[in-house]
Amino acid sequence: MKRRRRIGSRALTALVFLFLYAPILLLIVFSFNKGNSNIVWTGFSLDWYKSLFQNRLIMRSVYTTLLVSLLATAIATVAGTFAAIGFYSLRRRSRTVLSTVNSIPMMNADIVTGVAMCLFFVAFFTFWGDFSVWFNGVQSVVVLPERLTLGFGTLLIAHVTFNIPYVILSVGPKLRQMDKNLVDAAQDLGCTWMQAFWKVILPEIKPGIASGALTAFTMSVDDFIISYFTAGSSSSTLAMTIYGMTKKRVTPEINAVSTLLFVTVLALLVVVNLREARAERSDAERHPVSRKLTRLLDTPKGRLFRRGAGVVLAASFLIAVVLLTGATNAQPVVNVCSWGEYIDEDLITQFEEETGIIVNYQTAESNEALYSLLKSGAGDYDVVVPSDYMISQLIEEDMLAELDYGQIPNYALISERFKGLTYDPQERYTVPYAWGTVGIIYNETMVEEPITSWSALFDDRYAGNVLMFRNSRDAMATALSYLGHSLNTTDEAELREAFQLLKDAKNRGVYQSFVMDEIFQKLEGGNAAIGVYYAGDYLTMLENNEDLRFVIPEEGSNWFMDAMCVLKEAPHYEEALSWINFIASTEANLANMDYIWYASPNQEALEQYPAYYEELYGEELDQETYDIIAAPAETLDRCEAYLVLPLETRKLYNDLWTELGI
Amino acid sequence: MSKELIRLRDLCMAYDDELVLDHLNLYINDKEFLTLLGPSGCGKTTTLRIIGGFTTPGSGDVLFDGVRINDVPPYKRQINTVFQKYALFPHLNVFENVAFGLRMQRREDPADPKRKVKLPEEEIQSRVLEMLEAVSLKGFENRRTDALSGGQQQRVAIARALVNRPKVLLLDEPLGALDLKLRKDMQIELKRIQQQVGITFIYVTHDQEEALTMSDTIVVMDKGSIQQIGTPEDIYNEPKNAFVADFIGESNIIDGVMVRDKLVQMYGRQFPCLDGGFTENEPVDVVIRPEDIDIVPVEQGQLTGVVTNVTFKGMQYDIIVDFRGFKWLIQTTDHSPVGARIGIKIDPDGIHVMKKSRYSGLYGDYSSFSDEYDELDAAEPEEGGDET
């Protein structure tokens, strides 16, 4: 009985550890996978690490992360140490109150801290704007910048803020352990308070400061949520970049960078713990060598050496920071917000080399997410790439700037078919980026006959095997198409009918789940038979699972156009136009089309792509694939683009979606 | 004695509305060994910290050589301190601990009077080594301070303070952490050092025996005020009130009435004494030291009582005698068995009459200062006995 219980508890412990570490282990193992699958092991390789170091987006965010972490750690350590000393010299009652106040930010949900800081910064910027306008009006000696935005500065302030409590928390106990009379003794022997701090307090609390700094650094490197809300559009930390990349799917490249991040943080934690363990061991047990070293360093010469080393370290740190920040600030920039995996990143490098303009490239999850980002004032972007209906909405709300097409000669290369579309009939705001269609992706081996109709998405035969869109517009579109209604209908009866179809199917258990980019994993892994998604993404999935097929149902479907726009308040208008012109070029369109497998709106690129493909891969591009990337005119004729819906209808969509309860 | 060095004028100090120093006035002479004695919370450490400059008094003045030094920071005072638990710098070895003050010192450059220079390293070396030798710690220079015994740490702390050649050395309960034997040795050692360097020592302790052994002058404090100032002999033999009598040595404190000069009445009996200057029939406190009581046969006794407890103390027996419900402590070399009925006799010079004070009636039965007492509130009687 007793024995059995012990086995049970051991098994439980093992299970706990398994759950804790198996996922990380899996991630580490697959970061060394040769292929790009996270499920099938195809052999050992370091390719993903290599491509990681060549990925400029990742490398730049590593740099941002290190810079912000180091600076935030340095500032927070100094501020936190002095704050801890201040706490320490207070009466016990006030100290208890302050300690509690101090620990609230650590306990507080990061998301609350992040949102609060974002709100605070935006509110401050508004106030600052008014103030500086007034100030610049009344005098002309000092000209204050009128527009402040989220960026590296706010990111740094946020990191310093959330790091300080950790420093205080780890310095505090060291101070309390210290003999209270030490400071008095130092002052008694001729020190001013500041001298006493350097000569007596500092050596005593050094271990606390060091572990506080290490904790702060770890927290900084680690942080995603607070950074996400305070970094704005021009800076992106490593965690934010990883998050952006996962929107599409988890590539082994992400495994590699996550592995490195994990190992770094682990190493720091080990250092912290070792330090603490060593501090606890009594000094008598110290290793003779380290004792000898200590004695050596205690000689006048040794002290000189130590001081010298400290000065050199501090100086090189400062120089590094100045150089690094200087390097980024001197150059012109353009802030771009697009979708994940939606550009061939070599284009960014190429553009930067040609023009000397630095590109801050960020991604949003969906049109709706982008919209709320812009509305909240947190996004300080120049160029955005929304879809057709969202462009209409942005124009309607006067959020876009008119483009000076004189500076975009490549606009002429855009196919006439894609100019003057309903979202921008007068061609004033947009330059098309890429277009595509929505269709059904299914696994040949898991269905009874080839699928040709939307009915498959409501068919009980595939119950539990169907993946539906997790956004209202796209999900409703499938039902509206099936029922033969317009995708842009505002008729409540039609909408309710479509909704009922979805709801019934959901209640009958047809849908395995409602997904966005998770669809990649599910279909590639053979975990679902049928899904609905974008044509370009189908081709990516096909690379990993040859059984998949794509069809634009006979009832017709949605086709979409994503176009580049410049925001009305864009701080870098000229640079934004350069970027748009560059991306509109035939070369860029070819590269992008090959990389993302969405169709180009550039007439030359559309025509040249098969040849480009053949030259690049040494094999012919089959017509079927080409037609999936760039649907032929007769297919497009069956498809309908989204238009912006009237507010009433948008509200109805919202209500119905809520009722569906996902 | 010699000239006055420090004067404390009307010092008041309060923490959180609690009065710690209550209009304290005191002067300290040069080269004097002065002890501030009292239970914890009496204000003795606060007084010391005010002299050292670590605490600013709420009101009143601190004069040093006639100059007001209230606002002079500690590092500019010619005063050094030996702290409770020594406060040695743990990251420095013995030598560097002692050298700390010298390394901080700056003096005028002989070549250029406007410039301040550090002391030359040779001078630091020789002064530190000399001082370590003076406190018998030669050869310990490179030891870590936490590898030393309590007594050695103590001597490092003294050396660290004295190496700066201060005019005054403050010592805050410096022997509190040592065991009894070491404490006795250090008492003698401290007195020797004081005589050797010839400077003023201001010593804070709650241990009356320490105070009696070392001091030239004892200042007995309680509740922020001075109860009595005097030589050890004065304090012991002529306590001013019940508090001092109780705190210094062991005493039997009895309610009495001064019949007239040189005659006091206790338990309805009249005892000749040497005190005078009271009004007739004034209620007084009478202090009788345990060693001033002689045990005599019952018929010769001024009072008779029953022995309730006998403790052998080596030099003498501590005998507790019950006189009509009130217990007296008697120290004598003669043994009396428990239960024996004995008589006692007190010589006139063994009877000390004191005016009634705020402390009257607080000390029931025989009383002696003890460490347990230290923990209790100073106002609480040590033994909860009722008086008869």
Coordinates of C-alpha atoms in Angstrom, one line a residue, chain A residues 39-543:
Chain A
I39 CA 6.7 17.0 -36.8
V40 CA 8.9 15.0 -39.2
W41 CA 12.6 14.6 -38.3
T42 CA 14.7 14.6 -41.5
G43 CA 18.2 14.8 -40.2
F44 CA 20.6 17.0 -38.2
S45 CA 21.6 20.4 -39.5
L46 CA 22.6 23.8 -38.3
D47 CA 21.0 25.5 -41.2
W48 CA 18.3 27.1 -39.2
Y49 CA 20.9 28.8 -37.0
K50 CA 22.7 29.9 -40.0
S51 CA 19.6 31.4 -41.6
L52 CA 18.7 32.9 -38.2
F53 CA 21.9 34.9 -38.2
Q54 CA 21.3 36.0 -41.7
N55 CA 17.8 37.2 -40.9
R56 CA 18.1 40.9 -40.6
L57 CA 14.7 41.3 -38.9
I58 CA 15.8 38.9 -36.1
M59 CA 19.3 40.3 -35.8
R60 CA 18.0 43.8 -35.6
S61 CA 15.6 42.9 -32.9
V62 CA 18.3 41.0 -31.0
Y63 CA 20.3 44.2 -31.1
T64 CA 17.3 46.2 -29.9
T65 CA 16.7 43.7 -27.1
L66 CA 20.3 43.7 -25.9
L67 CA 20.5 47.5 -26.0
V68 CA 17.3 48.1 -24.2
S69 CA 18.0 45.3 -21.7
L70 CA 21.5 46.6 -20.9
L71 CA 20.5 50.2 -20.6
A72 CA 17.4 49.4 -18.6
T73 CA 19.4 47.1 -16.3
A74 CA 22.1 49.7 -15.8
I75 CA 19.6 52.5 -15.0
A76 CA 17.3 50.3 -12.9
T77 CA 20.2 48.9 -10.9
V78 CA 21.5 52.4 -9.9
A79 CA 18.0 53.7 -9.2
G80 CA 16.8 50.5 -7.5
T81 CA 19.9 50.4 -5.3
F82 CA 19.5 54.0 -4.0
A83 CA 15.8 53.4 -3.6
A84 CA 16.5 50.3 -1.5
I85 CA 18.9 52.4 0.6
G86 CA 16.1 55.0 1.0
F87 CA 13.6 52.3 2.0
Y88 CA 16.1 50.8 4.5
S89 CA 16.6 54.1 6.4
L90 CA 12.8 54.6 6.8
R91 CA 10.9 53.6 9.9
R92 CA 9.6 50.1 9.9
R93 CA 6.0 51.0 9.3
S94 CA 6.6 53.2 6.2
R95 CA 9.1 50.6 5.0
T96 CA 6.4 47.9 5.1
V97 CA 4.0 50.0 3.2
L98 CA 6.6 50.9 0.6
S99 CA 7.7 47.3 0.2
T100 CA 4.1 46.3 -0.5
V101 CA 3.8 49.1 -3.0
N102 CA 7.1 48.0 -4.5
S103 CA 5.9 44.5 -5.0
I104 CA 2.6 45.4 -6.7
P105 CA 4.2 46.0 -10.1
M106 CA 5.7 42.5 -9.9
M107 CA 2.4 40.9 -9.0
N108 CA 0.4 43.0 -11.4
A109 CA -0.5 41.3 -14.7
D110 CA 2.0 42.4 -17.4
I111 CA -0.8 43.2 -19.7
V112 CA -2.3 45.7 -17.3
T113 CA 1.1 47.3 -16.9
G114 CA 1.6 47.4 -20.6
V115 CA -1.7 48.8 -21.5
A116 CA -1.5 51.4 -18.6
M117 CA 1.9 52.5 -19.8
C118 CA 0.8 52.8 -23.4
L119 CA -2.2 54.9 -22.3
F120 CA 0.0 57.0 -20.2
F121 CA 2.6 57.7 -22.9
V122 CA -0.1 58.5 -25.5
A123 CA -1.8 60.8 -23.1
F124 CA 1.5 62.5 -22.3
F125 CA 2.3 62.9 -26.0
T126 CA -1.0 64.6 -26.5
F127 CA -0.4 66.9 -23.7
W128 CA 3.2 67.5 -24.9
G129 CA 1.9 68.3 -28.4
D130 CA -0.4 71.0 -27.1
F131 CA 2.3 72.3 -24.8
S132 CA 5.0 72.5 -27.4
V133 CA 2.8 74.2 -30.0
W134 CA 2.1 76.9 -27.4
F135 CA 5.7 77.0 -26.3
N136 CA 7.1 77.3 -29.8
G137 CA 4.5 80.0 -30.4
V138 CA 5.5 82.2 -27.6
Q139 CA 9.2 82.1 -28.2
S140 CA 11.6 81.1 -30.8
V141 CA 14.9 80.4 -29.0
V142 CA 14.2 76.7 -28.3
V143 CA 12.1 74.7 -30.7
L144 CA 10.5 71.7 -29.1
P145 CA 9.4 68.8 -31.2
E146 CA 5.7 68.9 -31.5
R147 CA 5.1 65.2 -32.2
L148 CA 6.5 62.5 -29.9
T149 CA 5.8 58.9 -30.6
L150 CA 6.2 55.5 -29.0
G151 CA 9.7 54.1 -29.7
F152 CA 12.9 53.1 -28.2
G153 CA 12.7 55.8 -25.5
T154 CA 9.3 54.7 -24.2
L155 CA 10.4 51.1 -24.5
L156 CA 13.4 51.9 -22.3
I157 CA 11.4 53.8 -19.8
A158 CA 8.9 50.9 -19.5
H159 CA 11.8 48.4 -19.0
V160 CA 13.5 50.6 -16.4
T161 CA 10.2 50.9 -14.6
F162 CA 9.4 47.2 -14.4
N163 CA 13.0 46.4 -13.5
I164 CA 13.4 48.6 -10.5
P165 CA 11.2 46.6 -8.1
Y166 CA 13.4 43.5 -8.8
V167 CA 16.5 45.4 -7.9
I168 CA 15.0 46.8 -4.8
L169 CA 13.8 43.3 -3.8
S170 CA 17.2 41.8 -4.1
V171 CA 19.2 44.7 -2.6
G172 CA 16.8 45.1 0.4
P173 CA 17.7 41.9 2.2
K174 CA 21.4 42.6 1.9
L175 CA 20.9 45.9 3.5
R176 CA 18.9 44.5 6.3
Q177 CA 21.6 41.8 6.9
M178 CA 24.3 44.5 7.1
D179 CA 25.3 45.7 10.5
K180 CA 23.4 48.9 11.0
N181 CA 26.4 50.6 12.5
L182 CA 28.7 50.1 9.5
V183 CA 27.7 53.4 7.9
D184 CA 28.0 55.2 11.2
A185 CA 31.4 53.6 11.7
A186 CA 32.6 54.8 8.3
Q187 CA 31.3 58.3 9.0
D188 CA 32.9 58.1 12.4
L189 CA 36.2 57.3 10.7
G190 CA 36.1 60.3 8.4
C191 CA 33.8 59.4 5.5
T192 CA 31.1 61.6 4.2
W193 CA 27.9 59.7 3.4
M194 CA 28.8 59.3 -0.2
Q195 CA 32.3 58.0 0.7
A196 CA 30.7 55.6 3.2
F197 CA 28.4 54.4 0.4
W198 CA 31.3 53.6 -1.9
K199 CA 33.7 52.2 0.7
V200 CA 31.4 50.3 3.0
I201 CA 27.8 49.9 1.8
L202 CA 28.6 49.0 -1.8
P203 CA 31.0 46.2 -1.0
E204 CA 28.5 44.8 1.5
I205 CA 25.5 44.8 -0.8
K206 CA 27.4 44.0 -4.0
P207 CA 26.1 40.5 -4.2
G208 CA 22.5 41.8 -3.9
I209 CA 23.1 44.4 -6.6
A210 CA 24.7 41.8 -8.9
S211 CA 21.8 39.4 -8.6
G212 CA 19.3 42.2 -8.9
A213 CA 20.9 43.4 -12.1
L214 CA 21.0 39.8 -13.5
T215 CA 17.3 39.4 -12.6
A216 CA 16.5 42.7 -14.2
F217 CA 18.4 41.8 -17.3
T218 CA 16.7 38.4 -17.6
M219 CA 13.3 40.0 -17.1
S220 CA 14.1 42.6 -19.8
V221 CA 15.3 40.0 -22.3
D222 CA 12.2 37.9 -21.5
D223 CA 9.6 40.6 -21.6
F224 CA 7.1 40.5 -24.4
I225 CA 3.8 42.0 -23.2
I226 CA 5.0 45.3 -21.8
S227 CA 7.3 45.8 -24.8
Y228 CA 4.5 45.1 -27.2
F229 CA 2.5 48.0 -25.8
T230 CA 5.3 50.5 -25.4
A231 CA 7.7 49.9 -28.3
G232 CA 5.7 51.6 -30.9
S233 CA 6.4 50.9 -34.6
S234 CA 10.1 51.8 -34.8
S235 CA 11.5 49.3 -32.3
S236 CA 10.9 45.6 -32.0
T237 CA 12.4 43.4 -29.3
L238 CA 13.3 39.8 -30.0
A239 CA 10.2 38.4 -28.3
M240 CA 8.0 40.7 -30.4
T241 CA 9.7 39.6 -33.6
I242 CA 9.2 36.0 -32.6
Y243 CA 5.6 36.6 -31.9
G244 CA 5.2 38.3 -35.3
M245 CA 6.8 35.4 -37.0
T246 CA 4.6 32.8 -35.3
K247 CA 1.5 34.5 -36.8
K248 CA 2.1 32.5 -39.9
R249 CA 3.5 29.3 -38.4
V250 CA 6.3 28.1 -36.2
T251 CA 9.3 27.7 -38.4
P252 CA 12.4 25.9 -37.3
E253 CA 14.0 29.3 -37.4
I254 CA 11.8 30.3 -34.6
N255 CA 12.8 27.1 -32.8
A256 CA 16.4 28.1 -33.2
V257 CA 16.0 31.6 -31.9
S258 CA 13.8 30.4 -29.0
T259 CA 16.4 27.8 -28.2
L260 CA 19.1 30.5 -28.0
L261 CA 16.8 32.7 -25.9
F262 CA 16.1 29.8 -23.6
V263 CA 19.7 28.9 -23.2
T264 CA 20.7 32.6 -22.5
V265 CA 18.0 33.0 -19.8
L266 CA 18.9 29.6 -18.3
A267 CA 22.6 30.6 -18.2
L268 CA 21.8 33.8 -16.5
L269 CA 19.6 32.0 -13.9
V270 CA 22.3 29.5 -13.2
V271 CA 24.8 32.4 -12.7
V272 CA 22.4 34.0 -10.3
N273 CA 21.8 30.8 -8.3
L274 CA 25.4 29.9 -8.2
R275 CA 26.2 33.4 -6.8
E276 CA 23.7 33.0 -4.1
A277 CA 24.8 29.5 -3.2
R278 CA 28.4 30.7 -3.0
A279 CA 27.5 33.6 -0.9
E280 CA 25.8 31.3 1.5
R281 CA 28.8 29.1 1.9
S282 CA 31.0 30.2 4.7
D283 CA 34.1 32.1 3.7
A284 CA 36.2 29.6 5.6
E285 CA 35.4 27.0 3.1
R286 CA 36.5 29.2 0.3
H287 CA 38.8 27.7 -2.3
P288 CA 42.4 28.4 -1.6
V289 CA 43.0 29.8 -5.0
S290 CA 40.1 32.2 -4.8
R291 CA 41.4 33.2 -1.3
K292 CA 44.8 33.8 -2.8
L293 CA 43.3 35.8 -5.6
T294 CA 41.3 37.9 -3.1
R295 CA 44.5 38.6 -1.2
L296 CA 46.3 39.5 -4.3
L297 CA 43.6 41.9 -5.3
D298 CA 43.7 43.4 -1.9
T299 CA 47.2 44.6 -2.3
P300 CA 47.5 48.3 -3.4
K301 CA 48.6 47.2 -6.9
G302 CA 45.7 44.8 -7.1
R303 CA 43.3 47.5 -6.1
L304 CA 44.7 49.7 -8.8
F305 CA 44.2 46.9 -11.3
R306 CA 40.6 46.3 -10.1
R307 CA 39.8 50.0 -10.3
G308 CA 41.4 50.2 -13.8
A309 CA 39.4 47.2 -15.0
G310 CA 36.2 48.7 -13.7
V311 CA 36.8 52.0 -15.5
V312 CA 37.7 50.3 -18.7
L313 CA 34.6 48.1 -18.5
A314 CA 32.3 51.1 -17.8
A315 CA 33.9 53.1 -20.5
S316 CA 33.6 50.4 -23.2
F317 CA 30.0 49.9 -22.2
L318 CA 29.3 53.6 -22.6
I319 CA 31.2 53.8 -25.9
A320 CA 29.3 50.8 -27.2
V321 CA 25.9 52.3 -26.2
V322 CA 26.8 55.6 -27.8
L323 CA 28.0 54.0 -31.0
L324 CA 25.0 51.7 -31.3
T325 CA 22.4 54.3 -30.6
G326 CA 24.2 56.8 -32.8
A327 CA 24.3 54.3 -35.7
T328 CA 20.5 54.0 -35.7
N329 CA 19.6 57.6 -35.1
A330 CA 21.6 59.3 -37.8
Q331 CA 19.8 57.6 -40.7
P332 CA 16.4 58.3 -42.3
V333 CA 13.8 55.6 -41.5
V334 CA 10.5 54.4 -42.7
N335 CA 8.1 52.4 -40.5
V336 CA 6.2 49.7 -42.2
C337 CA 3.5 47.5 -40.8
S338 CA 2.4 44.5 -42.9
W339 CA 1.4 40.9 -42.4
G340 CA 3.6 38.0 -41.1
E341 CA 5.7 36.2 -43.8
Y342 CA 4.5 38.6 -46.3
I343 CA 7.7 39.9 -47.8
D344 CA 11.0 38.5 -49.1
E345 CA 13.3 40.0 -46.5
D346 CA 16.2 40.4 -48.9
L347 CA 14.1 43.2 -50.4
I348 CA 14.4 45.2 -47.2
T349 CA 18.2 44.8 -47.2
Q350 CA 18.3 45.7 -50.8
F351 CA 16.2 48.8 -50.3
E352 CA 18.3 49.9 -47.3
E353 CA 21.5 49.5 -49.3
E354 CA 20.1 51.4 -52.3
T355 CA 18.6 54.3 -50.4
G356 CA 20.3 54.4 -47.0
I357 CA 16.8 54.5 -45.5
I358 CA 16.4 52.1 -42.5
V359 CA 13.2 50.1 -42.6
N360 CA 11.5 49.2 -39.4
Y361 CA 9.3 46.3 -40.4
Q362 CA 6.6 45.1 -38.2
T363 CA 3.6 42.9 -38.6
A364 CA 0.0 42.9 -37.4
E365 CA -2.3 39.9 -37.1
S366 CA -5.3 41.0 -39.0
N367 CA -6.9 44.0 -40.6
E368 CA -9.0 44.4 -37.5
A369 CA -5.9 44.3 -35.3
L370 CA -4.2 46.8 -37.5
Y371 CA -7.2 49.1 -37.3
S372 CA -7.3 49.1 -33.5
L373 CA -3.6 49.6 -33.4
L374 CA -3.9 52.7 -35.6
K375 CA -6.9 53.9 -33.6
S376 CA -5.2 53.6 -30.2
G377 CA -2.4 55.8 -31.4
A378 CA 0.1 53.2 -30.4
G379 CA 1.1 52.6 -34.0
D380 CA 3.4 55.2 -35.5
Y381 CA 3.6 53.7 -39.0
D382 CA 4.3 55.3 -42.3
V383 CA 3.3 52.5 -44.6
V384 CA 0.5 50.0 -43.9
V385 CA -0.8 47.2 -46.2
P386 CA -4.4 46.7 -45.4
S387 CA -6.9 44.8 -47.5
D388 CA -9.5 46.3 -49.8
Y389 CA -12.4 46.7 -47.4
M390 CA -10.2 48.0 -44.6
I391 CA -8.7 50.6 -47.0
S392 CA -12.3 51.9 -47.7
Q393 CA -12.8 52.2 -44.0
L394 CA -9.6 54.0 -43.4
I395 CA -10.4 56.4 -46.3
E396 CA -13.8 56.9 -44.9
E397 CA -12.3 57.9 -41.6
D398 CA -9.8 60.2 -43.2
M399 CA -6.8 58.3 -41.9
L400 CA -4.8 58.0 -45.1
A401 CA -2.6 60.5 -46.9
E402 CA -3.0 61.2 -50.6
L403 CA 0.0 59.8 -52.5
D404 CA 2.2 61.9 -54.8
Y405 CA 2.2 59.5 -57.7
G406 CA 4.8 61.6 -59.4
Q407 CA 7.3 60.1 -56.9
I408 CA 6.0 56.6 -57.6
P409 CA 7.0 56.0 -61.3
N410 CA 6.6 52.3 -60.8
Y411 CA 2.8 52.8 -60.4
A412 CA 2.7 52.7 -64.1
L413 CA 3.7 49.0 -64.0
I414 CA 0.6 48.0 -62.1
S415 CA -1.9 46.2 -64.3
E416 CA -4.8 48.4 -65.3
R417 CA -7.1 45.6 -64.0
F418 CA -6.0 46.4 -60.5
K419 CA -6.2 50.2 -60.7
G420 CA -9.2 52.2 -59.6
L421 CA -10.8 49.4 -57.8
T422 CA -13.9 50.1 -55.6
Y423 CA -11.9 50.9 -52.5
D424 CA -10.0 53.7 -54.2
P425 CA -11.8 54.5 -57.4
Q426 CA -10.0 57.8 -58.0
E427 CA -6.5 56.3 -57.5
R428 CA -5.5 58.8 -54.8
Y429 CA -4.4 56.7 -51.8
T430 CA -3.1 53.3 -52.8
V431 CA -0.6 51.2 -54.6
P432 CA -1.5 47.5 -54.9
Y433 CA 0.8 45.1 -53.1
A434 CA -0.5 41.6 -53.7
W435 CA -3.8 39.8 -54.3
G436 CA -5.2 36.4 -54.0
T437 CA -8.3 34.2 -53.6
V438 CA -9.9 32.2 -50.8
G439 CA -10.7 28.6 -51.4
I440 CA -11.1 25.2 -49.8
I441 CA -7.9 23.3 -48.9
Y442 CA -8.5 19.6 -48.4
N443 CA -6.6 16.4 -47.8
E444 CA -7.2 14.0 -50.8
T445 CA -6.8 10.9 -48.7
M446 CA -9.4 12.0 -46.1
V447 CA -12.4 12.8 -48.3
E448 CA -14.7 10.6 -50.3
E449 CA -14.7 12.6 -53.6
P450 CA -13.0 15.7 -54.8
I451 CA -14.5 18.8 -53.3
T452 CA -16.1 21.4 -55.6
S453 CA -18.6 23.1 -53.5
W454 CA -18.9 25.1 -50.2
S455 CA -21.3 22.5 -49.1
A456 CA -18.3 20.5 -47.8
L457 CA -17.9 23.0 -45.0
F458 CA -21.4 22.2 -43.8
D459 CA -21.4 18.5 -44.5
D460 CA -22.0 16.0 -41.6
R461 CA -19.9 13.4 -43.4
Y462 CA -16.8 15.4 -42.4
A463 CA -18.0 16.2 -38.9
G464 CA -15.0 16.9 -36.6
N465 CA -12.7 17.3 -39.6
V466 CA -13.4 20.8 -40.8
L467 CA -11.5 23.9 -40.0
M468 CA -13.4 27.2 -40.2
F469 CA -12.1 30.8 -40.2
R470 CA -11.8 32.5 -36.9
N471 CA -13.0 35.9 -38.1
S472 CA -16.5 36.9 -38.8
R473 CA -16.2 38.4 -42.3
D474 CA -14.4 35.4 -43.8
A475 CA -16.5 32.8 -42.0
M476 CA -19.8 34.4 -43.0
A477 CA -18.5 34.8 -46.5
T478 CA -18.3 31.0 -46.9
A479 CA -21.9 30.6 -45.9
L480 CA -23.1 33.6 -48.0
S481 CA -21.3 32.2 -51.1
Y482 CA -22.9 28.8 -50.5
L483 CA -26.3 30.4 -50.3
G484 CA -25.7 32.4 -53.4
H485 CA -25.8 35.8 -51.7
S486 CA -23.5 38.7 -52.2
L487 CA -20.5 38.8 -49.8
N488 CA -21.3 42.4 -49.3
T489 CA -25.0 42.0 -48.6
T490 CA -26.5 44.3 -46.0
D491 CA -29.8 42.4 -46.0
E492 CA -30.4 41.2 -42.5
A493 CA -32.5 38.2 -43.5
E494 CA -29.7 37.0 -45.8
L495 CA -27.1 37.5 -43.1
R496 CA -29.2 35.7 -40.5
E497 CA -29.8 32.8 -42.9
A498 CA -26.0 32.5 -43.5
F499 CA -25.4 32.7 -39.8
Q500 CA -28.0 30.0 -39.1
L501 CA -26.1 27.7 -41.5
L502 CA -22.9 28.2 -39.7
K503 CA -24.4 27.9 -36.3
D504 CA -26.3 24.7 -37.1
A505 CA -23.1 23.2 -38.5
K506 CA -21.2 24.2 -35.4
N507 CA -23.9 22.7 -33.2
R508 CA -23.8 19.5 -35.1
G509 CA -20.1 19.3 -34.5
V510 CA -19.0 19.7 -38.0
Y511 CA -16.1 22.1 -37.0
Q512 CA -13.1 20.7 -35.4
S513 CA -12.1 24.3 -34.5
F514 CA -12.1 27.9 -35.7
V515 CA -8.6 28.9 -36.8
M516 CA -6.4 31.4 -38.4
D517 CA -2.7 30.5 -39.0
E518 CA -3.0 27.4 -36.9
I519 CA -4.4 25.9 -40.0
F520 CA -0.9 25.3 -41.3
Q521 CA 0.0 22.9 -38.6
K522 CA -3.4 21.1 -38.7
L523 CA -3.6 20.5 -42.4
E524 CA 0.1 19.8 -42.8
G525 CA 0.0 17.3 -40.0
G526 CA -3.1 15.5 -41.4
N527 CA -5.0 16.5 -38.3
A528 CA -8.0 17.8 -40.3
A529 CA -9.5 16.9 -43.6
I530 CA -10.9 20.2 -44.8
G531 CA -10.1 23.9 -44.2
V532 CA -10.7 27.2 -45.8
Y533 CA -7.9 29.6 -46.4
Y534 CA -5.9 31.7 -48.8
A535 CA -4.5 30.3 -52.1
G536 CA -0.9 31.4 -51.5
D537 CA -0.8 29.7 -48.2
Y538 CA -2.1 26.5 -49.7
L539 CA 1.1 26.3 -51.8
T540 CA 3.2 26.7 -48.7
M541 CA 1.3 23.8 -47.0
L542 CA 1.6 21.7 -50.1
E543 CA 5.4 21.7 -49.6

